[in-house]
mmCIF file of C-alpha atoms and ligand atoms in Angstrom:
data_model
loop_
_atom_site.group_PDB
_atom_site.id
_atom_site.type_symbol
_atom_site.label_atom_id
_atom_site.label_comp_id
_atom_site.label_asym_id
_atom_site.label_seq_id
_atom_site.Cartn_x
_atom_site.Cartn_y
_atom_site.Cartn_z
ATOM 1 C CA MET A 85 126.933 58.218 -0.596
ATOM 2 C CA LYS A 86 125.851 57.240 -4.057
ATOM 3 C CA ASN A 87 128.435 56.770 -6.785
ATOM 4 C CA GLN A 88 130.719 59.312 -5.261
ATOM 5 C CA ARG A 89 133.646 60.289 -7.446
ATOM 6 C CA LYS A 90 137.221 59.985 -6.227
ATOM 7 C CA ILE A 91 139.266 62.997 -7.275
ATOM 8 C CA ILE A 92 142.899 63.742 -6.488
ATOM 9 C CA HIS A 93 144.592 67.082 -7.025
ATOM 10 C CA ILE A 94 148.371 66.914 -7.127
ATOM 11 C CA ASP A 95 150.384 70.106 -6.787
ATOM 12 C CA MET A 96 154.173 70.096 -6.798
ATOM 13 C CA ASP A 97 155.740 72.138 -3.998
ATOM 14 C CA ALA A 98 157.517 75.301 -5.205
ATOM 15 C CA PHE A 99 158.144 73.374 -8.410
ATOM 16 C CA TYR A 100 160.776 75.416 -10.302
ATOM 17 C CA ALA A 101 162.597 76.480 -7.149
ATOM 18 C CA SER A 102 162.665 72.912 -5.813
ATOM 19 C CA ILE A 103 164.181 71.683 -9.074
ATOM 20 C CA GLU A 104 166.871 74.372 -8.844
ATOM 21 C CA GLN A 105 167.607 73.379 -5.242
ATOM 22 C CA ARG A 106 167.689 69.720 -6.218
ATOM 23 C CA ASP A 107 170.186 70.341 -9.028
ATOM 24 C CA ASN A 108 172.377 72.799 -7.150
ATOM 25 C CA PRO A 109 173.113 71.812 -3.532
ATOM 26 C CA GLU A 110 174.387 75.326 -2.788
ATOM 27 C CA LEU A 111 170.835 76.618 -3.109
ATOM 28 C CA ARG A 112 169.362 74.247 -0.551
ATOM 29 C CA GLY A 113 167.941 75.806 2.585
ATOM 30 C CA LYS A 114 168.261 79.271 1.060
ATOM 31 C CA PRO A 115 165.790 81.831 -0.272
ATOM 32 C CA VAL A 116 165.755 81.129 -4.006
ATOM 33 C CA VAL A 117 163.809 83.165 -6.534
ATOM 34 C CA VAL A 118 163.315 81.758 -10.011
ATOM 35 C CA GLY A 119 162.687 84.666 -12.358
ATOM 36 C CA GLY A 120 164.416 87.534 -14.069
ATOM 37 C CA ASN A 121 167.073 89.960 -13.042
ATOM 38 C CA PRO A 122 166.346 91.511 -9.607
ATOM 39 C CA GLN A 123 166.767 94.975 -11.156
ATOM 40 C CA GLY A 124 164.786 94.241 -14.301
ATOM 41 C CA ARG A 125 161.140 94.216 -15.321
ATOM 42 C CA GLY A 126 160.571 90.487 -14.881
ATOM 43 C CA VAL A 127 158.352 88.777 -12.352
ATOM 44 C CA VAL A 128 158.939 85.925 -9.924
ATOM 45 C CA ALA A 129 158.016 82.595 -11.556
ATOM 46 C CA THR A 130 158.378 80.560 -8.358
ATOM 47 C CA CYS A 131 160.327 80.937 -5.155
ATOM 48 C CA SER A 132 161.517 78.529 -2.498
ATOM 49 C CA TYR A 133 159.749 78.189 0.845
ATOM 50 C CA GLU A 134 162.690 79.951 2.479
ATOM 51 C CA ALA A 135 161.989 82.977 0.225
ATOM 52 C CA ARG A 136 158.270 82.881 1.016
ATOM 53 C CA LYS A 137 159.096 83.641 4.643
ATOM 54 C CA TYR A 138 160.143 87.103 3.457
ATOM 55 C CA GLY A 139 156.779 87.685 1.817
ATOM 56 C CA ILE A 140 157.996 86.873 -1.681
ATOM 57 C CA HIS A 141 155.490 85.112 -3.938
ATOM 58 C CA SER A 142 155.031 84.228 -7.590
ATOM 59 C CA ALA A 143 153.957 86.936 -10.039
ATOM 60 C CA MET A 144 155.558 89.583 -7.805
ATOM 61 C CA PRO A 145 157.952 91.942 -9.646
ATOM 62 C CA CYS A 146 161.542 90.779 -9.140
ATOM 63 C CA LYS A 147 162.440 94.281 -7.953
ATOM 64 C CA THR A 148 159.962 93.961 -5.083
ATOM 65 C CA ALA A 149 161.278 90.512 -4.236
ATOM 66 C CA TYR A 150 164.778 91.945 -4.071
ATOM 67 C CA LYS A 151 163.621 94.703 -1.718
ATOM 68 C CA ARG A 152 161.985 92.164 0.580
ATOM 69 C CA CYS A 153 165.062 89.985 0.703
ATOM 70 C CA PRO A 154 168.320 91.322 -0.779
ATOM 71 C CA TYR A 155 170.042 88.069 0.197
ATOM 72 C CA ALA A 156 167.766 85.983 -1.997
ATOM 73 C CA ILE A 157 169.487 84.100 -4.791
ATOM 74 C CA PHE A 158 167.961 84.931 -8.180
ATOM 75 C CA VAL A 159 168.077 82.089 -10.667
ATOM 76 C CA ARG A 160 167.077 82.163 -14.322
ATOM 77 C CA PRO A 161 164.423 79.615 -15.225
ATOM 78 C CA ARG A 162 165.296 76.458 -17.165
ATOM 79 C CA PHE A 163 161.939 75.622 -18.682
ATOM 80 C CA GLU A 164 163.253 72.696 -20.709
ATOM 81 C CA VAL A 165 164.240 70.952 -17.475
ATOM 82 C CA TYR A 166 160.912 71.759 -15.797
ATOM 83 C CA LYS A 167 159.029 70.420 -18.786
ATOM 84 C CA GLN A 168 161.008 67.196 -18.685
ATOM 85 C CA VAL A 169 160.222 66.681 -14.994
ATOM 86 C CA SER A 170 156.599 67.489 -15.730
ATOM 87 C CA TYR A 171 156.464 64.639 -18.263
ATOM 88 C CA GLU A 172 157.990 62.213 -15.760
ATOM 89 C CA ILE A 173 155.296 63.128 -13.254
ATOM 90 C CA ARG A 174 152.583 62.869 -15.888
ATOM 91 C CA ASN A 175 153.713 59.329 -16.668
ATOM 92 C CA ILE A 176 153.312 58.370 -13.026
ATOM 93 C CA PHE A 177 149.717 59.661 -13.037
ATOM 94 C CA HIS A 178 148.898 57.584 -16.097
ATOM 95 C CA LYS A 179 149.847 54.374 -14.321
ATOM 96 C CA TYR A 180 146.685 54.872 -12.294
ATOM 97 C CA THR A 181 144.266 56.604 -14.633
ATOM 98 C CA ASP A 182 144.014 58.258 -18.014
ATOM 99 C CA LEU A 183 141.551 60.772 -16.634
ATOM 100 C CA VAL A 184 144.287 63.312 -15.945
ATOM 101 C CA GLU A 185 143.627 67.001 -16.432
ATOM 102 C CA PRO A 186 146.821 69.046 -16.234
ATOM 103 C CA LEU A 187 146.370 72.631 -15.073
ATOM 104 C CA SER A 188 149.991 73.569 -15.626
ATOM 105 C CA PHE A 189 153.428 71.975 -15.529
ATOM 106 C CA ASP A 190 153.119 71.224 -11.843
ATOM 107 C CA GLU A 191 149.450 70.647 -11.142
ATOM 108 C CA ALA A 192 146.803 68.171 -12.263
ATOM 109 C CA TYR A 193 143.461 66.644 -11.397
ATOM 110 C CA LEU A 194 143.057 62.885 -11.516
ATOM 111 C CA ASP A 195 139.773 61.013 -11.475
ATOM 112 C CA VAL A 196 140.552 57.652 -9.883
ATOM 113 C CA THR A 197 136.976 56.498 -9.297
ATOM 114 C CA GLU A 198 137.810 53.699 -11.710
ATOM 115 C CA ASN A 199 141.545 53.136 -11.779
ATOM 116 C CA LYS A 200 143.887 50.841 -13.652
ATOM 117 C CA LEU A 201 145.127 49.101 -10.498
ATOM 118 C CA ASN A 202 141.696 48.674 -8.944
ATOM 119 C CA ILE A 203 142.785 50.350 -5.742
ATOM 120 C CA LYS A 204 139.789 51.032 -3.569
ATOM 121 C CA TYR A 205 140.905 54.129 -1.708
ATOM 122 C CA ALA A 206 141.929 57.344 -3.445
ATOM 123 C CA THR A 207 144.051 58.213 -0.423
ATOM 124 C CA GLU A 208 146.099 55.086 -1.016
ATOM 125 C CA ILE A 209 146.693 56.144 -4.631
ATOM 126 C CA ALA A 210 147.647 59.661 -3.538
ATOM 127 C CA LYS A 211 150.229 58.202 -1.142
ATOM 128 C CA LEU A 212 151.672 55.957 -3.846
ATOM 129 C CA ILE A 213 151.880 58.834 -6.319
ATOM 130 C CA LYS A 214 153.626 61.109 -3.818
ATOM 131 C CA LYS A 215 156.079 58.360 -2.985
ATOM 132 C CA GLU A 216 156.849 57.580 -6.600
ATOM 133 C CA ILE A 217 157.251 61.248 -7.524
ATOM 134 C CA TYR A 218 159.767 61.572 -4.713
ATOM 135 C CA GLU A 219 161.660 58.439 -5.711
ATOM 136 C CA LYS A 220 161.811 59.344 -9.405
ATOM 137 C CA THR A 221 162.405 63.079 -9.204
ATOM 138 C CA GLY A 222 163.580 63.839 -5.666
ATOM 139 C CA LEU A 223 160.757 66.373 -5.368
ATOM 140 C CA THR A 224 157.786 66.608 -3.055
ATOM 141 C CA ALA A 225 154.173 67.139 -4.012
ATOM 142 C CA SER A 226 151.092 67.986 -2.002
ATOM 143 C CA ALA A 227 147.949 66.017 -2.630
ATOM 144 C CA GLY A 228 144.303 66.701 -1.984
ATOM 145 C CA VAL A 229 141.723 63.944 -2.034
ATOM 146 C CA SER A 230 137.999 64.517 -2.247
ATOM 147 C CA TYR A 231 134.877 63.860 -4.285
ATOM 148 C CA ASN A 232 135.074 66.876 -6.607
ATOM 149 C CA LYS A 233 137.651 69.169 -8.181
ATOM 150 C CA PHE A 234 136.936 72.256 -6.098
ATOM 151 C CA LEU A 235 137.416 70.371 -2.825
ATOM 152 C CA ALA A 236 140.407 68.347 -4.012
ATOM 153 C CA LYS A 237 142.238 71.540 -4.958
ATOM 154 C CA LEU A 238 141.422 73.195 -1.649
ATOM 155 C CA ALA A 239 142.688 70.064 0.086
ATOM 156 C CA SER A 240 146.065 70.018 -1.682
ATOM 157 C CA ASP A 241 146.541 73.668 -0.770
ATOM 158 C CA TYR A 242 145.649 73.082 2.868
ATOM 159 C CA ASN A 243 148.890 71.572 4.050
ATOM 160 C CA LYS A 244 151.949 72.443 1.997
ATOM 161 C CA PRO A 245 154.661 71.338 1.407
ATOM 162 C CA ASN A 246 154.534 67.563 1.215
ATOM 163 C CA GLY A 247 150.971 67.411 2.523
ATOM 164 C CA LEU A 248 148.140 64.979 2.072
ATOM 165 C CA THR A 249 144.690 66.240 3.002
ATOM 166 C CA ILE A 250 141.399 64.444 2.616
ATOM 167 C CA ILE A 251 138.052 66.178 2.546
ATOM 168 C CA ARG A 252 135.219 63.726 3.060
ATOM 169 C CA GLU A 253 131.563 64.436 2.692
ATOM 170 C CA ASP A 254 131.129 64.494 6.468
ATOM 171 C CA ASN A 255 133.855 67.074 7.074
ATOM 172 C CA THR A 256 133.224 69.213 3.968
ATOM 173 C CA GLN A 257 130.878 71.679 5.572
ATOM 174 C CA SER A 258 133.053 72.452 8.572
ATOM 175 C CA PHE A 259 136.084 72.777 6.291
ATOM 176 C CA LEU A 260 134.285 75.239 3.996
ATOM 177 C CA ASP A 261 132.650 77.148 6.833
ATOM 178 C CA ASN A 262 136.050 77.995 8.274
ATOM 179 C CA LEU A 263 137.569 78.936 4.942
ATOM 180 C CA PRO A 264 138.307 82.616 4.163
ATOM 181 C CA ILE A 265 136.210 83.654 1.136
ATOM 182 C CA SER A 266 139.364 84.556 -0.818
ATOM 183 C CA LYS A 267 139.964 80.814 -1.167
ATOM 184 C CA PHE A 268 136.723 80.251 -3.053
ATOM 185 C CA PHE A 269 136.938 79.685 -6.782
ATOM 186 C CA GLY A 270 135.872 82.855 -8.586
ATOM 187 C CA VAL A 271 136.536 85.247 -5.707
ATOM 188 C CA GLY A 272 139.113 87.783 -6.817
ATOM 189 C CA LYS A 273 140.097 91.034 -5.180
ATOM 190 C CA VAL A 274 137.042 93.002 -6.303
ATOM 191 C CA THR A 275 134.575 90.301 -5.252
ATOM 192 C CA GLN A 276 136.396 89.917 -1.971
ATOM 193 C CA LYS A 277 135.902 93.607 -1.281
ATOM 194 C CA VAL A 278 132.188 93.407 -2.093
ATOM 195 C CA LEU A 279 131.842 90.434 0.253
ATOM 196 C CA HIS A 280 133.852 92.062 3.029
ATOM 197 C CA ASN A 281 131.669 95.162 2.796
ATOM 198 C CA LEU A 282 128.690 92.901 3.382
ATOM 199 C CA GLY A 283 130.434 91.477 6.427
ATOM 200 C CA ILE A 284 131.107 88.174 4.672
ATOM 201 C CA LYS A 285 134.509 86.817 5.556
ATOM 202 C CA THR A 286 134.190 83.038 5.680
ATOM 203 C CA GLY A 287 132.446 80.211 3.913
ATOM 204 C CA TYR A 288 130.013 80.118 6.799
ATOM 205 C CA ASP A 289 129.041 83.763 6.224
ATOM 206 C CA LEU A 290 128.662 83.096 2.503
ATOM 207 C CA ARG A 291 126.372 80.148 3.148
ATOM 208 C CA GLN A 292 123.973 82.350 5.129
ATOM 209 C CA LEU A 293 122.959 84.187 1.936
ATOM 210 C CA ASP A 294 120.186 82.532 -0.008
ATOM 211 C CA VAL A 295 120.471 81.972 -3.720
ATOM 212 C CA ASN A 296 118.294 84.971 -4.646
ATOM 213 C CA GLU A 297 120.384 87.341 -2.569
ATOM 214 C CA LEU A 298 123.552 85.940 -4.109
ATOM 215 C CA GLU A 299 122.198 86.282 -7.635
ATOM 216 C CA SER A 300 121.071 89.824 -7.049
ATOM 217 C CA ILE A 301 124.588 90.736 -5.907
ATOM 218 C CA PHE A 302 126.727 88.594 -8.220
ATOM 219 C CA LYS A 303 124.410 87.874 -11.179
ATOM 220 C CA ASN A 304 125.301 84.550 -12.756
ATOM 221 C CA ARG A 305 128.148 83.931 -10.336
ATOM 222 C CA GLY A 306 125.674 83.939 -7.464
ATOM 223 C CA TYR A 307 124.552 80.393 -8.088
ATOM 224 C CA LEU A 308 128.162 79.227 -8.351
ATOM 225 C CA PHE A 309 128.930 80.717 -4.932
ATOM 226 C CA TYR A 310 125.762 79.148 -3.546
ATOM 227 C CA GLN A 311 126.958 75.736 -4.712
ATOM 228 C CA LEU A 312 130.603 76.129 -3.741
ATOM 229 C CA SER A 313 129.766 77.229 -0.205
ATOM 230 C CA ARG A 314 128.003 73.844 0.093
ATOM 231 C CA GLY A 315 130.826 71.900 -1.523
ATOM 232 C CA ILE A 316 128.914 71.183 -4.731
ATOM 233 C CA ASP A 317 130.958 70.991 -7.946
ATOM 234 C CA HIS A 318 129.945 68.725 -10.822
ATOM 235 C CA ARG A 319 132.738 69.645 -13.238
ATOM 236 C CA PRO A 320 134.265 66.491 -14.701
ATOM 237 C CA VAL A 321 138.006 65.849 -14.930
ATOM 238 C CA GLU A 322 138.671 66.574 -18.601
ATOM 239 C CA PRO A 323 141.876 65.083 -20.020
ATOM 240 C CA HIS A 324 142.007 66.850 -23.368
ATOM 241 C CA ARG A 325 140.089 69.946 -22.782
ATOM 242 C CA GLU A 326 140.959 72.547 -25.345
ATOM 243 C CA ARG A 327 139.078 75.649 -24.567
ATOM 244 C CA LYS A 328 138.518 78.107 -27.371
ATOM 245 C CA SER A 329 137.379 81.007 -25.248
ATOM 246 C CA ILE A 330 136.437 82.108 -21.763
ATOM 247 C CA GLY A 331 133.387 84.295 -21.556
ATOM 248 C CA ALA A 332 130.968 85.812 -19.093
ATOM 249 C CA GLU A 333 127.821 87.735 -19.834
ATOM 250 C CA THR A 334 124.871 89.015 -17.970
ATOM 251 C CA THR A 335 121.345 90.050 -18.782
ATOM 252 C CA LEU A 336 120.703 93.264 -16.924
ATOM 253 C CA ILE A 337 117.957 93.398 -14.339
ATOM 254 C CA GLU A 338 116.586 96.451 -16.161
ATOM 255 C CA ASN A 339 117.656 97.848 -19.506
ATOM 256 C CA LEU A 340 120.225 100.569 -19.048
ATOM 257 C CA ASP A 341 121.132 103.643 -21.030
ATOM 258 C CA ILE A 342 124.553 103.380 -22.612
ATOM 259 C CA GLU A 343 125.729 106.355 -20.526
ATOM 260 C CA ASP A 344 124.617 104.768 -17.269
ATOM 261 C CA GLU A 345 127.662 104.343 -15.074
ATOM 262 C CA LYS A 346 126.283 101.132 -13.633
ATOM 263 C CA LEU A 347 127.290 99.533 -16.923
ATOM 264 C CA ILE A 348 130.933 100.277 -16.257
ATOM 265 C CA ASN A 349 130.763 98.501 -12.906
ATOM 266 C CA ILE A 350 129.034 95.493 -14.408
ATOM 267 C CA LEU A 351 131.600 95.329 -17.198
ATOM 268 C CA ASP A 352 134.333 95.501 -14.591
ATOM 269 C CA GLU A 353 132.816 92.538 -12.743
ATOM 270 C CA LEU A 354 132.564 90.537 -15.942
ATOM 271 C CA CYS A 355 136.216 91.316 -16.730
ATOM 272 C CA GLU A 356 137.167 90.108 -13.279
ATOM 273 C CA GLU A 357 135.235 86.897 -13.698
ATOM 274 C CA VAL A 358 136.909 86.192 -17.036
ATOM 275 C CA ALA A 359 140.342 87.004 -15.587
ATOM 276 C CA ASP A 360 139.801 84.763 -12.568
ATOM 277 C CA ARG A 361 138.773 81.875 -14.752
ATOM 278 C CA ALA A 362 141.640 82.427 -17.198
ATOM 279 C CA ASN A 363 144.114 82.456 -14.336
ATOM 280 C CA TYR A 364 142.571 79.403 -12.771
ATOM 281 C CA LEU A 365 142.844 77.548 -16.083
ATOM 282 C CA LYS A 366 146.325 78.981 -16.708
ATOM 283 C CA LYS A 367 145.274 80.460 -20.030
ATOM 284 C CA ARG A 368 145.907 83.752 -21.693
ATOM 285 C CA GLY A 369 144.179 85.246 -24.696
ATOM 286 C CA LYS A 370 145.064 87.533 -27.555
ATOM 287 C CA THR A 371 141.573 88.767 -28.330
ATOM 288 C CA VAL A 372 138.932 90.418 -26.185
ATOM 289 C CA VAL A 373 135.351 90.510 -27.353
ATOM 290 C CA LEU A 374 132.616 92.812 -26.137
ATOM 291 C CA LYS A 375 129.045 91.753 -26.774
ATOM 292 C CA VAL A 376 126.144 94.115 -26.452
ATOM 293 C CA LYS A 377 122.489 93.261 -26.918
ATOM 294 C CA TYR A 378 120.073 96.146 -27.181
ATOM 295 C CA GLY A 379 116.506 96.458 -25.949
ATOM 296 C CA ASP A 380 115.201 95.471 -29.377
ATOM 297 C CA PHE A 381 117.345 92.311 -29.255
ATOM 298 C CA THR A 382 119.720 93.431 -31.969
ATOM 299 C CA GLN A 383 123.212 92.450 -31.024
ATOM 300 C CA ILE A 384 126.684 93.687 -31.819
ATOM 301 C CA THR A 385 130.119 92.321 -31.001
ATOM 302 C CA ARG A 386 133.319 94.297 -31.085
ATOM 303 C CA SER A 387 136.733 92.800 -30.653
ATOM 304 C CA MET A 388 140.340 93.778 -30.555
ATOM 305 C CA SER A 389 143.532 91.790 -30.508
ATOM 306 C CA VAL A 390 146.787 92.413 -28.722
ATOM 307 C CA ASN A 391 150.257 91.160 -29.538
ATOM 308 C CA ASN A 392 151.078 89.777 -26.125
ATOM 309 C CA PRO A 393 148.450 87.436 -24.684
ATOM 310 C CA ILE A 394 146.739 88.814 -21.607
ATOM 311 C CA SER A 395 144.894 87.353 -18.640
ATOM 312 C CA SER A 396 144.895 89.947 -15.880
ATOM 313 C CA HIS A 397 141.778 91.751 -14.761
ATOM 314 C CA GLU A 398 143.399 95.127 -15.526
ATOM 315 C CA ASP A 399 144.495 94.190 -19.048
ATOM 316 C CA ILE A 400 141.117 92.760 -19.974
ATOM 317 C CA ARG A 401 139.328 95.756 -18.508
ATOM 318 C CA THR A 402 141.490 98.311 -20.331
ATOM 319 C CA ASN A 403 140.697 96.703 -23.675
ATOM 320 C CA ILE A 404 137.033 96.157 -22.957
ATOM 321 C CA TYR A 405 136.578 99.778 -21.807
ATOM 322 C CA ASN A 406 138.187 100.933 -25.045
ATOM 323 C CA LEU A 407 135.777 98.851 -27.061
ATOM 324 C CA PHE A 408 132.843 100.015 -24.986
ATOM 325 C CA LYS A 409 133.771 103.691 -25.394
ATOM 326 C CA ASN A 410 133.569 103.344 -29.136
ATOM 327 C CA ILE A 411 130.296 101.527 -29.646
ATOM 328 C CA GLU A 412 127.667 103.507 -31.442
ATOM 329 C CA HIS A 413 124.737 105.128 -29.675
ATOM 330 C CA ASN A 414 121.704 103.899 -31.553
ATOM 331 C CA HIS A 415 119.159 105.318 -29.121
ATOM 332 C CA GLN A 416 118.478 101.911 -27.705
ATOM 333 C CA ASP A 417 118.951 100.882 -24.112
ATOM 334 C CA ILE A 418 121.182 97.914 -23.401
ATOM 335 C CA ARG A 419 119.728 94.669 -22.113
ATOM 336 C CA LEU A 420 122.765 92.357 -22.076
ATOM 337 C CA ILE A 421 126.511 92.744 -22.009
ATOM 338 C CA GLY A 422 129.248 90.143 -22.249
ATOM 339 C CA VAL A 423 133.022 89.879 -22.147
ATOM 340 C CA THR A 424 135.010 87.102 -23.792
ATOM 341 C CA LEU A 425 138.697 86.339 -23.948
ATOM 342 C CA SER A 426 139.545 84.249 -26.997
ATOM 343 C CA ASN A 427 142.444 83.175 -29.185
ATOM 344 C CA LEU A 428 143.634 81.380 -26.081
ATOM 345 C CA ILE A 429 147.109 80.190 -25.493
ATOM 346 C CA ASN A 430 147.754 77.288 -23.208
ATOM 347 C CA GLU A 431 151.118 77.428 -21.490
ATOM 348 C CA GLU A 432 151.075 73.667 -21.543
ATOM 349 C CA VAL A 433 150.672 73.125 -25.254
ATOM 350 C CA THR A 434 152.485 75.921 -26.999
ATOM 351 C CA ASN A 435 154.965 77.239 -24.488
ATOM 352 C CA ILE A 436 154.413 80.666 -25.945
ATOM 353 C CA THR A 437 154.122 82.164 -22.519
ATOM 354 C CA PHE A 438 157.398 80.658 -21.507
ATOM 355 C CA PHE A 439 158.960 81.647 -24.762
ATOM 356 C CA GLU A 440 157.901 85.219 -24.236
ATOM 357 C CA TYR A 441 158.995 85.070 -20.663
ATOM 358 C CA ILE A 442 162.456 84.004 -21.736
ATOM 359 C CA LYS A 443 162.442 86.716 -24.379
ATOM 360 C CA SER A 444 161.662 89.310 -21.750
ATOM 361 C CA ILE A 445 164.539 88.034 -19.665
ATOM 362 C CA GLU A 446 166.835 88.034 -22.683
ATOM 363 C CA SER A 447 165.916 91.606 -23.487
ATOM 364 C CA GLU A 448 166.849 92.601 -19.954
ATOM 365 C CA LYS A 449 170.359 91.399 -20.536
ATOM 366 C CA LYS A 450 170.914 93.842 -23.400
HETATM 367 MG MG1 LIG B 776 152.695 74.093 -7.279
#
């Protein structure tokens, strides 16, 4: 174990719903859905653990949530309050380290390899942070402790709510081997289907494929899956990361005619990869960019912008397909295609997402 990093991932439990239950005792112990009107177009922002028992989850349309549990109490979000609590929590993190990378209001990575209090064990720090969050805010958090970001996040998710899970080098492989592939970073619904069709259901199954097989199936994501199935992740904790774009591209194994339907499938995969990463980073973008490189190495890019920032696989795909439909046929085969989402909006910095969310709720009222 040489110079192993000590990474903690902290994730608040049902953050918005827990704050609502904290501030309104009548909501405690009940299924609470924070989101829009149950009859409107809004989606569930967060719901309490009691609501999750009915199969309600975040991003689900409120109408569906209502169908699953008509007794659920629907509460409108109070983002100003959530933001305030988020700052309180952030201040606690900074007592230990300034290497804090927030993923959203309620989630962050901390690198405590070197920490301000010279505490030797990351687990000790995780315990102290959980305790202090509870004392200051009355809320519980789940913590994951490991030696990289991928594992720390899996660990915090492992035992919720109010959990503390440690993944050490010597138990990493058995942890990953037992993990359903849907839990792996970068595996969305489409990828999951591809893997299931190959009979791959767990991390163990994934690890049986060698890197060439993985790359032939998943192109540039193949190597990522190869590494993740072995618990390898070198990404640093980045405190002030401001991403300008999220892109994925692939050089085709053989040049393809523009009419070849394989291109559509490859584009679809690239859109999924971009969407997965955008969602993981909690970003949305206003502009999609299609890049095409022809057999003679000439390259074109085409872009379009939308009014409401997007991040879903479907939204990105719709726009990319539109761009692709309209590129000119210059009698050249295509050797590379790429998809980029840019003009990114970070929920954390601008609140535009929240602002628009509130606007959508407001418009429901009318
Ligand atoms: Mg959370």
